[in-house]
Structure formats: structure tokens, C-alpha cells
């Protein structure tokens, strides 16, 4: 598979709690790729948590850091990149994401909520109605996530390993589509 990909990186997008970090690590192992998580790079580089960055600098400053980090990452090949849930919001980020194959992990809101109910590390969910907040964020972002090359609809009870396997199985179909587009256009 990694020879078929020819070193092209994978970028995982999707809502917070979708499993980008968890599934991304597995995909990196299977492909023999490096693994990078934009949220982790930001927290390591600044020495602050995402909650602190949102509280002390504001969301706009966080989004700028996120774009800067993504720009640097996109210069590399052979990576599986877990992105922050809001990476799709800025148009400039798409020019970086398009350096690789973009995979949307699409998880129903009810499932996201059960995964994140006890989690206090996502500042946007510190809301009186976290499930409603997840729903409205997904509504806003759905058309953006839908611009991914690969859309993986995750079912309840599927393990991270099963999801990673489905991504691996689906990759050749996207590469084939890309190649046939090129044939038509040339
Ligand atoms: N397939 C799965 N089944 C059950 N739990 C899962 C699955 N995938 C991820 N999880 C759990 O859900 C939580 C969120 O997963 P993860 O951190 O990978 O999501 P994320 O997409 O990276 O979120 P964020 O955008 O906030 O970084 C974690 O506790 C993880 O262990
Ligand atoms: O969905 C979002 O906007 C976010 C998701 C997380 O990955 C973090 O990047 C941060 O909590 C914001
Ligand atoms: Mg993550």
C-alpha cells in the first residue's frame, strides 16, 4: 500500500472525538509512515494546553498557529496527520491539506458525545449544551468535511483497528479515480 501511495501523506479530518488521533496512529504504523497530530505540535511548541490557548489568546490566535503548523507539516511526505477538528474552517488550510490524501472520519453526533462526555480538554465543548454544540458545529462544517477525498462513515461499535482497515481498503479506489481524472484531462 505504501508503494501505491508513493509517499503521499494522509490527512485525517473530522469532528472532535471522531478518532483522528487514535485511527491516525494505527494508519501510520500500517503504512510505515510518521505520525503527527497538529493539536500536539501546537501544545508542545507553545508549552500550553489547548484550553489555555483558547482562554489566554483566543480562538483566532489558535487558528493562526494551527495554519502555521499545518503549512510546515505539509512540506513533508510519508506522514499520517491527525488534524484539529476545526482545520477545515480556513480556506488557506485546504491548500496544505491538498498536498496529501484527505480522509474524513464521519461519526454520528450521539457517538461523539458519548466519547467526549467526560472530556474537559476541548474548549468548544465547555458549553451548557455540549451535544447541541456538537450538532451545530457539525452542521456548519459538514460541507467542508465533505470536500475530503475519502468519506468514511463510522458505525457504532467499530473498533479503531476496523476503521483503519477500512481506510486502507478504500485508498486504492481514490488513487484510481485521481489517475483516471488525469487521463481524461490530458
Ligand atoms: N472507534 C472507536 N471506538 C471507541 N472509542 C474511540 C474510537 N476511536 C476513538 N475513540 C475514543 O474517543 C476519544 C476521542 O478520540 P480521538 O482523540 O482519537 O479523537 P480526535 O478526532 O483526535 O479528536 P480531536 O479533534 O478533539 O483531537 C478517545 O477517548 C478515544 O479513545
Ligand atoms: O473542533 C475544533 O474546533 C477543535 C478540535 C480539537 O481538535 C482542537 O483543535 C480544538 O479543541 C478545536
Ligand atoms: Mg485529536
PDB file of N, CA and C in Angstrom, residues 26-104:
ATOM      1  N   UNK A  26      -2.708   4.277  14.145  1.00  0.00           N
ATOM      2  CA  UNK A  26      -2.740   2.921  13.584  1.00  0.00           C
ATOM      3  C   UNK A  26      -2.383   2.944  12.100  1.00  0.00           C
ATOM      4  N   UNK A  27      -2.921   3.922  11.383  1.00  0.00           N
ATOM      5  CA  UNK A  27      -2.632   4.007   9.947  1.00  0.00           C
ATOM      6  C   UNK A  27      -1.139   4.256   9.718  1.00  0.00           C
ATOM      7  N   UNK A  28      -0.555   5.106  10.552  1.00  0.00           N
ATOM      8  CA  UNK A  28       0.878   5.392  10.415  1.00  0.00           C
ATOM      9  C   UNK A  28       1.685   4.106  10.595  1.00  0.00           C
ATOM     10  N   UNK A  29       1.308   3.311  11.597  1.00  0.00           N
ATOM     11  CA  UNK A  29       2.010   2.032  11.835  1.00  0.00           C
ATOM     12  C   UNK A  29       1.893   1.127  10.617  1.00  0.00           C
ATOM     13  N   UNK A  30       0.665   1.019  10.094  1.00  0.00           N
ATOM     14  CA  UNK A  30       0.427   0.088   8.981  1.00  0.00           C
ATOM     15  C   UNK A  30       1.161   0.530   7.719  1.00  0.00           C
ATOM     16  N   UNK A  31       1.279   1.840   7.530  1.00  0.00           N
ATOM     17  CA  UNK A  31       1.905   2.343   6.303  1.00  0.00           C
ATOM     18  C   UNK A  31       3.422   2.515   6.446  1.00  0.00           C
ATOM     19  N   UNK A  32       3.912   2.400   7.679  1.00  0.00           N
ATOM     20  CA  UNK A  32       5.329   2.706   7.901  1.00  0.00           C
ATOM     21  C   UNK A  32       5.589   4.203   7.752  1.00  0.00           C
ATOM     22  N   UNK A  33       4.575   5.000   8.066  1.00  0.00           N
ATOM     23  CA  UNK A  33       4.670   6.458   7.977  1.00  0.00           C
ATOM     24  C   UNK A  33       4.952   7.048   9.359  1.00  0.00           C
ATOM     25  N   UNK A  34       5.399   8.291   9.394  1.00  0.00           N
ATOM     26  CA  UNK A  34       5.467   9.028  10.652  1.00  0.00           C
ATOM     27  C   UNK A  34       4.056   9.469  11.049  1.00  0.00           C
ATOM     28  N   UNK A  35       3.883   9.774  12.326  1.00  0.00           N
ATOM     29  CA  UNK A  35       2.582  10.258  12.785  1.00  0.00           C
ATOM     30  C   UNK A  35       2.738  11.642  13.400  1.00  0.00           C
ATOM     31  N   UNK A  36       1.856  12.559  13.001  1.00  0.00           N
ATOM     32  CA  UNK A  36       1.875  13.912  13.581  1.00  0.00           C
ATOM     33  C   UNK A  36       0.442  14.315  13.905  1.00  0.00           C
ATOM     34  N   UNK A  37       0.281  14.981  15.033  1.00  0.00           N
ATOM     35  CA  UNK A  37      -1.042  15.473  15.432  1.00  0.00           C
ATOM     36  C   UNK A  37      -0.912  16.992  15.585  1.00  0.00           C
ATOM     37  N   UNK A  38      -1.669  17.745  14.804  1.00  0.00           N
ATOM     38  CA  UNK A  38      -1.481  19.210  14.823  1.00  0.00           C
ATOM     39  C   UNK A  38      -1.735  19.784  16.219  1.00  0.00           C
ATOM     40  N   UNK A  39      -2.732  19.228  16.935  1.00  0.00           N
ATOM     41  CA  UNK A  39      -3.002  19.724  18.294  1.00  0.00           C
ATOM     42  C   UNK A  39      -1.782  19.510  19.194  1.00  0.00           C
ATOM     43  N   UNK A  40      -1.143  18.331  19.062  1.00  0.00           N
ATOM     44  CA  UNK A  40       0.027  18.030  19.908  1.00  0.00           C
ATOM     45  C   UNK A  40       1.204  18.945  19.560  1.00  0.00           C
ATOM     46  N   UNK A  41       1.396  19.194  18.255  1.00  0.00           N
ATOM     47  CA  UNK A  41       2.515  20.064  17.865  1.00  0.00           C
ATOM     48  C   UNK A  41       2.312  21.453  18.478  1.00  0.00           C
ATOM     49  N   UNK A  42       1.066  21.923  18.422  1.00  0.00           N
ATOM     50  CA  UNK A  42       0.770  23.265  18.960  1.00  0.00           C
ATOM     51  C   UNK A  42       1.014  23.301  20.475  1.00  0.00           C
ATOM     52  N   UNK A  43       0.557  22.264  21.186  1.00  0.00           N
ATOM     53  CA  UNK A  43       0.727  22.308  22.649  1.00  0.00           C
ATOM     54  C   UNK A  43       2.209  22.166  23.024  1.00  0.00           C
ATOM     55  N   UNK A  44       2.937  21.340  22.248  1.00  0.00           N
ATOM     56  CA  UNK A  44       4.370  21.197  22.550  1.00  0.00           C
ATOM     57  C   UNK A  44       5.127  22.484  22.241  1.00  0.00           C
ATOM     58  N   UNK A  45       4.791  23.099  21.108  1.00  0.00           N
ATOM     59  CA  UNK A  45       5.538  24.299  20.696  1.00  0.00           C
ATOM     60  C   UNK A  45       5.274  25.478  21.627  1.00  0.00           C
ATOM     61  N   UNK A  46       4.053  25.570  22.147  1.00  0.00           N
ATOM     62  CA  UNK A  46       3.717  26.737  22.975  1.00  0.00           C
ATOM     63  C   UNK A  46       3.880  26.456  24.465  1.00  0.00           C
ATOM     64  N   UNK A  47       3.956  25.164  24.816  1.00  0.00           N
ATOM     65  CA  UNK A  47       4.016  24.797  26.239  1.00  0.00           C
ATOM     66  C   UNK A  47       2.697  25.082  26.948  1.00  0.00           C
ATOM     67  N   UNK A  48       1.614  25.218  26.161  1.00  0.00           N
ATOM     68  CA  UNK A  48       0.309  25.481  26.783  1.00  0.00           C
ATOM     69  C   UNK A  48      -0.738  24.496  26.260  1.00  0.00           C
ATOM     70  N   UNK A  49      -1.738  24.244  27.061  1.00  0.00           N
ATOM     71  CA  UNK A  49      -2.799  23.340  26.611  1.00  0.00           C
ATOM     72  C   UNK A  49      -3.714  24.096  25.643  1.00  0.00           C
ATOM     73  N   UNK A  50      -4.536  23.313  24.934  1.00  0.00           N
ATOM     74  CA  UNK A  50      -5.482  23.956  24.004  1.00  0.00           C
ATOM     75  C   UNK A  50      -6.460  24.832  24.790  1.00  0.00           C
ATOM     76  N   UNK A  51      -6.882  24.345  25.946  1.00  0.00           N
ATOM     77  CA  UNK A  51      -7.774  25.164  26.788  1.00  0.00           C
ATOM     78  C   UNK A  51      -7.112  26.490  27.148  1.00  0.00           C
ATOM     79  N   UNK A  52      -5.845  26.430  27.551  1.00  0.00           N
ATOM     80  CA  UNK A  52      -5.135  27.673  27.913  1.00  0.00           C
ATOM     81  C   UNK A  52      -5.031  28.603  26.714  1.00  0.00           C
ATOM     82  N   UNK A  53      -4.696  28.044  25.554  1.00  0.00           N
ATOM     83  CA  UNK A  53      -4.537  28.891  24.358  1.00  0.00           C
ATOM     84  C   UNK A  53      -5.853  29.582  24.004  1.00  0.00           C
ATOM     85  N   UNK A  54      -6.952  28.825  24.059  1.00  0.00           N
ATOM     86  CA  UNK A  54      -8.251  29.445  23.762  1.00  0.00           C
ATOM     87  C   UNK A  54      -8.564  30.538  24.780  1.00  0.00           C
ATOM     88  N   UNK A  55      -8.296  30.243  26.070  1.00  0.00           N
ATOM     89  CA  UNK A  55      -8.664  31.195  27.129  1.00  0.00           C
ATOM     90  C   UNK A  55      -7.757  32.419  27.115  1.00  0.00           C
ATOM     91  N   UNK A  56      -6.453  32.203  26.897  1.00  0.00           N
ATOM     92  CA  UNK A  56      -5.497  33.312  27.056  1.00  0.00           C
ATOM     93  C   UNK A  56      -5.258  34.082  25.756  1.00  0.00           C
ATOM     94  N   UNK A  57      -5.348  33.397  24.614  1.00  0.00           N
ATOM     95  CA  UNK A  57      -5.040  34.057  23.327  1.00  0.00           C
ATOM     96  C   UNK A  57      -6.269  34.198  22.430  1.00  0.00           C
ATOM     97  N   UNK A  58      -7.265  33.369  22.669  1.00  0.00           N
ATOM     98  CA  UNK A  58      -8.475  33.416  21.849  1.00  0.00           C
ATOM     99  C   UNK A  58      -8.421  32.400  20.708  1.00  0.00           C
ATOM    100  N   UNK A  59      -9.601  32.095  20.186  1.00  0.00           N
ATOM    101  CA  UNK A  59      -9.671  31.070  19.135  1.00  0.00           C
ATOM    102  C   UNK A  59      -8.937  31.511  17.862  1.00  0.00           C
ATOM    103  N   UNK A  60      -9.025  32.817  17.515  1.00  0.00           N
ATOM    104  CA  UNK A  60      -8.399  33.276  16.261  1.00  0.00           C
ATOM    105  C   UNK A  60      -6.889  33.036  16.299  1.00  0.00           C
ATOM    106  N   UNK A  61      -6.271  33.293  17.458  1.00  0.00           N
ATOM    107  CA  UNK A  61      -4.824  33.083  17.577  1.00  0.00           C
ATOM    108  C   UNK A  61      -4.499  31.592  17.465  1.00  0.00           C
ATOM    109  N   UNK A  62      -5.353  30.760  18.062  1.00  0.00           N
ATOM    110  CA  UNK A  62      -5.159  29.308  17.942  1.00  0.00           C
ATOM    111  C   UNK A  62      -5.231  28.874  16.481  1.00  0.00           C
ATOM    112  N   UNK A  63      -6.211  29.422  15.753  1.00  0.00           N
ATOM    113  CA  UNK A  63      -6.379  29.037  14.332  1.00  0.00           C
ATOM    114  C   UNK A  63      -5.172  29.459  13.500  1.00  0.00           C
ATOM    115  N   UNK A  64      -4.560  30.592  13.859  1.00  0.00           N
ATOM    116  CA  UNK A  64      -3.356  31.030  13.126  1.00  0.00           C
ATOM    117  C   UNK A  64      -2.207  30.054  13.383  1.00  0.00           C
ATOM    118  N   UNK A  65      -2.035  29.670  14.664  1.00  0.00           N
ATOM    119  CA  UNK A  65      -0.989  28.696  14.998  1.00  0.00           C
ATOM    120  C   UNK A  65      -1.219  27.392  14.245  1.00  0.00           C
ATOM    121  N   UNK A  66      -2.491  26.996  14.175  1.00  0.00           N
ATOM    122  CA  UNK A  66      -2.853  25.741  13.512  1.00  0.00           C
ATOM    123  C   UNK A  66      -2.466  25.795  12.022  1.00  0.00           C
ATOM    124  N   UNK A  67      -2.737  26.934  11.374  1.00  0.00           N
ATOM    125  CA  UNK A  67      -2.366  27.079   9.956  1.00  0.00           C
ATOM    126  C   UNK A  67      -0.846  27.058   9.795  1.00  0.00           C
ATOM    127  N   UNK A  68      -0.138  27.733  10.694  1.00  0.00           N
ATOM    128  CA  UNK A  68       1.326  27.765  10.604  1.00  0.00           C
ATOM    129  C   UNK A  68       1.908  26.356  10.728  1.00  0.00           C
ATOM    130  N   UNK A  69       1.354  25.600  11.690  1.00  0.00           N
ATOM    131  CA  UNK A  69       1.833  24.235  11.921  1.00  0.00           C
ATOM    132  C   UNK A  69       1.517  23.356  10.700  1.00  0.00           C
ATOM    133  N   UNK A  70       0.322  23.486  10.175  1.00  0.00           N
ATOM    134  CA  UNK A  70      -0.070  22.676   9.015  1.00  0.00           C
ATOM    135  C   UNK A  70       0.811  22.999   7.811  1.00  0.00           C
ATOM    136  N   UNK A  71       1.125  24.275   7.628  1.00  0.00           N
ATOM    137  CA  UNK A  71       1.977  24.671   6.497  1.00  0.00           C
ATOM    138  C   UNK A  71       3.329  23.958   6.581  1.00  0.00           C
ATOM    139  N   UNK A  72       3.875  23.895   7.778  1.00  0.00           N
ATOM    140  CA  UNK A  72       5.179  23.235   7.953  1.00  0.00           C
ATOM    141  C   UNK A  72       5.078  21.740   7.717  1.00  0.00           C
ATOM    142  N   UNK A  73       4.017  21.146   8.259  1.00  0.00           N
ATOM    143  CA  UNK A  73       3.835  19.695   8.115  1.00  0.00           C
ATOM    144  C   UNK A  73       3.686  19.320   6.640  1.00  0.00           C
ATOM    145  N   UNK A  74       2.994  20.168   5.888  1.00  0.00           N
ATOM    146  CA  UNK A  74       2.657  19.814   4.503  1.00  0.00           C
ATOM    147  C   UNK A  74       3.880  19.765   3.597  1.00  0.00           C
ATOM    148  N   UNK A  75       5.023  20.228   4.103  1.00  0.00           N
ATOM    149  CA  UNK A  75       6.259  20.153   3.317  1.00  0.00           C
ATOM    150  C   UNK A  75       6.832  18.738   3.324  1.00  0.00           C
ATOM    151  N   UNK A  76       6.274  17.869   4.177  1.00  0.00           N
ATOM    152  CA  UNK A  76       6.847  16.524   4.324  1.00  0.00           C
ATOM    153  C   UNK A  76       5.996  15.458   3.648  1.00  0.00           C
ATOM    154  N   UNK A  77       6.652  14.387   3.238  1.00  0.00           N
ATOM    155  CA  UNK A  77       5.956  13.214   2.699  1.00  0.00           C
ATOM    156  C   UNK A  77       5.869  12.151   3.792  1.00  0.00           C
ATOM    157  N   UNK A  78       5.165  11.063   3.494  1.00  0.00           N
ATOM    158  CA  UNK A  78       5.143   9.866   4.350  1.00  0.00           C
ATOM    159  C   UNK A  78       4.711  10.149   5.779  1.00  0.00           C
ATOM    160  N   UNK A  79       3.667  10.964   5.919  1.00  0.00           N
ATOM    161  CA  UNK A  79       3.126  11.229   7.251  1.00  0.00           C
ATOM    162  C   UNK A  79       1.645  10.858   7.286  1.00  0.00           C
ATOM    163  N   UNK A  80       1.197  10.417   8.447  1.00  0.00           N
ATOM    164  CA  UNK A  80      -0.237  10.398   8.710  1.00  0.00           C
ATOM    165  C   UNK A  80      -0.479  11.537   9.682  1.00  0.00           C
ATOM    166  N   UNK A  81      -1.364  12.439   9.301  1.00  0.00           N
ATOM    167  CA  UNK A  81      -1.551  13.663  10.076  1.00  0.00           C
ATOM    168  C   UNK A  81      -2.962  13.679  10.671  1.00  0.00           C
ATOM    169  N   UNK A  82      -3.030  13.687  12.004  1.00  0.00           N
ATOM    170  CA  UNK A  82      -4.313  13.893  12.673  1.00  0.00           C
ATOM    171  C   UNK A  82      -4.465  15.399  12.849  1.00  0.00           C
ATOM    172  N   UNK A  83      -5.541  15.951  12.334  1.00  0.00           N
ATOM    173  CA  UNK A  83      -5.712  17.410  12.400  1.00  0.00           C
ATOM    174  C   UNK A  83      -6.698  17.767  13.510  1.00  0.00           C
ATOM    175  N   UNK A  84      -6.722  19.034  13.880  1.00  0.00           N
ATOM    176  CA  UNK A  84      -7.734  19.519  14.819  1.00  0.00           C
ATOM    177  C   UNK A  84      -9.084  19.571  14.095  1.00  0.00           C
ATOM    178  N   UNK A  85     -10.161  19.428  14.867  1.00  0.00           N
ATOM    179  CA  UNK A  85     -11.492  19.364  14.255  1.00  0.00           C
ATOM    180  C   UNK A  85     -11.860  20.584  13.421  1.00  0.00           C
ATOM    181  N   UNK A  86     -11.239  21.748  13.741  1.00  0.00           N
ATOM    182  CA  UNK A  86     -11.613  22.973  13.041  1.00  0.00           C
ATOM    183  C   UNK A  86     -10.665  23.339  11.900  1.00  0.00           C
ATOM    184  N   UNK A  87      -9.795  22.427  11.520  1.00  0.00           N
ATOM    185  CA  UNK A  87      -8.779  22.761  10.496  1.00  0.00           C
ATOM    186  C   UNK A  87      -9.424  23.116   9.163  1.00  0.00           C
ATOM    187  N   UNK A  88     -10.631  22.594   8.932  1.00  0.00           N
ATOM    188  CA  UNK A  88     -11.302  22.804   7.634  1.00  0.00           C
ATOM    189  C   UNK A  88     -11.845  24.221   7.482  1.00  0.00           C
ATOM    190  N   UNK A  89     -11.844  25.005   8.577  1.00  0.00           N
ATOM    191  CA  UNK A  89     -12.530  26.292   8.557  1.00  0.00           C
ATOM    192  C   UNK A  89     -11.828  27.343   7.719  1.00  0.00           C
ATOM    193  N   UNK A  90     -10.508  27.255   7.639  1.00  0.00           N
ATOM    194  CA  UNK A  90      -9.761  28.295   6.903  1.00  0.00           C
ATOM    195  C   UNK A  90      -9.455  27.813   5.499  1.00  0.00           C
ATOM    196  N   UNK A  91      -9.757  28.670   4.540  1.00  0.00           N
ATOM    197  CA  UNK A  91      -9.538  28.299   3.138  1.00  0.00           C
ATOM    198  C   UNK A  91      -8.062  27.963   2.861  1.00  0.00           C
ATOM    199  N   UNK A  92      -7.146  28.760   3.466  1.00  0.00           N
ATOM    200  CA  UNK A  92      -5.721  28.517   3.179  1.00  0.00           C
ATOM    201  C   UNK A  92      -5.291  27.116   3.622  1.00  0.00           C
ATOM    202  N   UNK A  93      -5.960  26.571   4.650  1.00  0.00           N
ATOM    203  CA  UNK A  93      -5.570  25.239   5.121  1.00  0.00           C
ATOM    204  C   UNK A  93      -5.797  24.172   4.049  1.00  0.00           C
ATOM    205  N   UNK A  94      -6.797  24.400   3.193  1.00  0.00           N
ATOM    206  CA  UNK A  94      -7.079  23.400   2.154  1.00  0.00           C
ATOM    207  C   UNK A  94      -5.917  23.279   1.180  1.00  0.00           C
ATOM    208  N   UNK A  95      -5.200  24.366   0.944  1.00  0.00           N
ATOM    209  CA  UNK A  95      -4.078  24.276   0.010  1.00  0.00           C
ATOM    210  C   UNK A  95      -2.974  23.408   0.617  1.00  0.00           C
ATOM    211  N   UNK A  96      -2.896  23.363   1.945  1.00  0.00           N
ATOM    212  CA  UNK A  96      -1.909  22.491   2.593  1.00  0.00           C
ATOM    213  C   UNK A  96      -2.422  21.053   2.653  1.00  0.00           C
ATOM    214  N   UNK A  97      -3.704  20.908   3.012  1.00  0.00           N
ATOM    215  CA  UNK A  97      -4.274  19.552   3.101  1.00  0.00           C
ATOM    216  C   UNK A  97      -4.175  18.842   1.755  1.00  0.00           C
ATOM    217  N   UNK A  98      -4.335  19.608   0.673  1.00  0.00           N
ATOM    218  CA  UNK A  98      -4.326  19.006  -0.667  1.00  0.00           C
ATOM    219  C   UNK A  98      -2.952  18.484  -1.083  1.00  0.00           C
ATOM    220  N   UNK A  99      -1.936  18.694  -0.251  1.00  0.00           N
ATOM    221  CA  UNK A  99      -0.646  18.058  -0.515  1.00  0.00           C
ATOM    222  C   UNK A  99      -0.757  16.549  -0.359  1.00  0.00           C
ATOM    223  N   UNK A 100      -1.788  16.099   0.336  1.00  0.00           N
ATOM    224  CA  UNK A 100      -1.929  14.658   0.583  1.00  0.00           C
ATOM    225  C   UNK A 100      -3.325  14.168   0.261  1.00  0.00           C
ATOM    226  N   UNK A 101      -3.624  12.983   0.769  1.00  0.00           N
ATOM    227  CA  UNK A 101      -4.946  12.391   0.583  1.00  0.00           C
ATOM    228  C   UNK A 101      -5.765  12.709   1.847  1.00  0.00           C
ATOM    229  N   UNK A 102      -6.932  13.292   1.648  1.00  0.00           N
ATOM    230  CA  UNK A 102      -7.707  13.780   2.795  1.00  0.00           C
ATOM    231  C   UNK A 102      -8.822  12.791   3.115  1.00  0.00           C
ATOM    232  N   UNK A 103      -8.842  12.344   4.361  1.00  0.00           N
ATOM    233  CA  UNK A 103      -9.799  11.316   4.790  1.00  0.00           C
ATOM    234  C   UNK A 103     -10.711  11.903   5.866  1.00  0.00           C
ATOM    235  N   UNK A 104     -12.003  11.887   5.624  1.00  0.00           N
ATOM    236  CA  UNK A 104     -12.988  12.383   6.615  1.00  0.00           C
ATOM    237  C   UNK A 104     -13.531  11.210   7.415  1.00  0.00           C
TER     238      UNK A 104
END
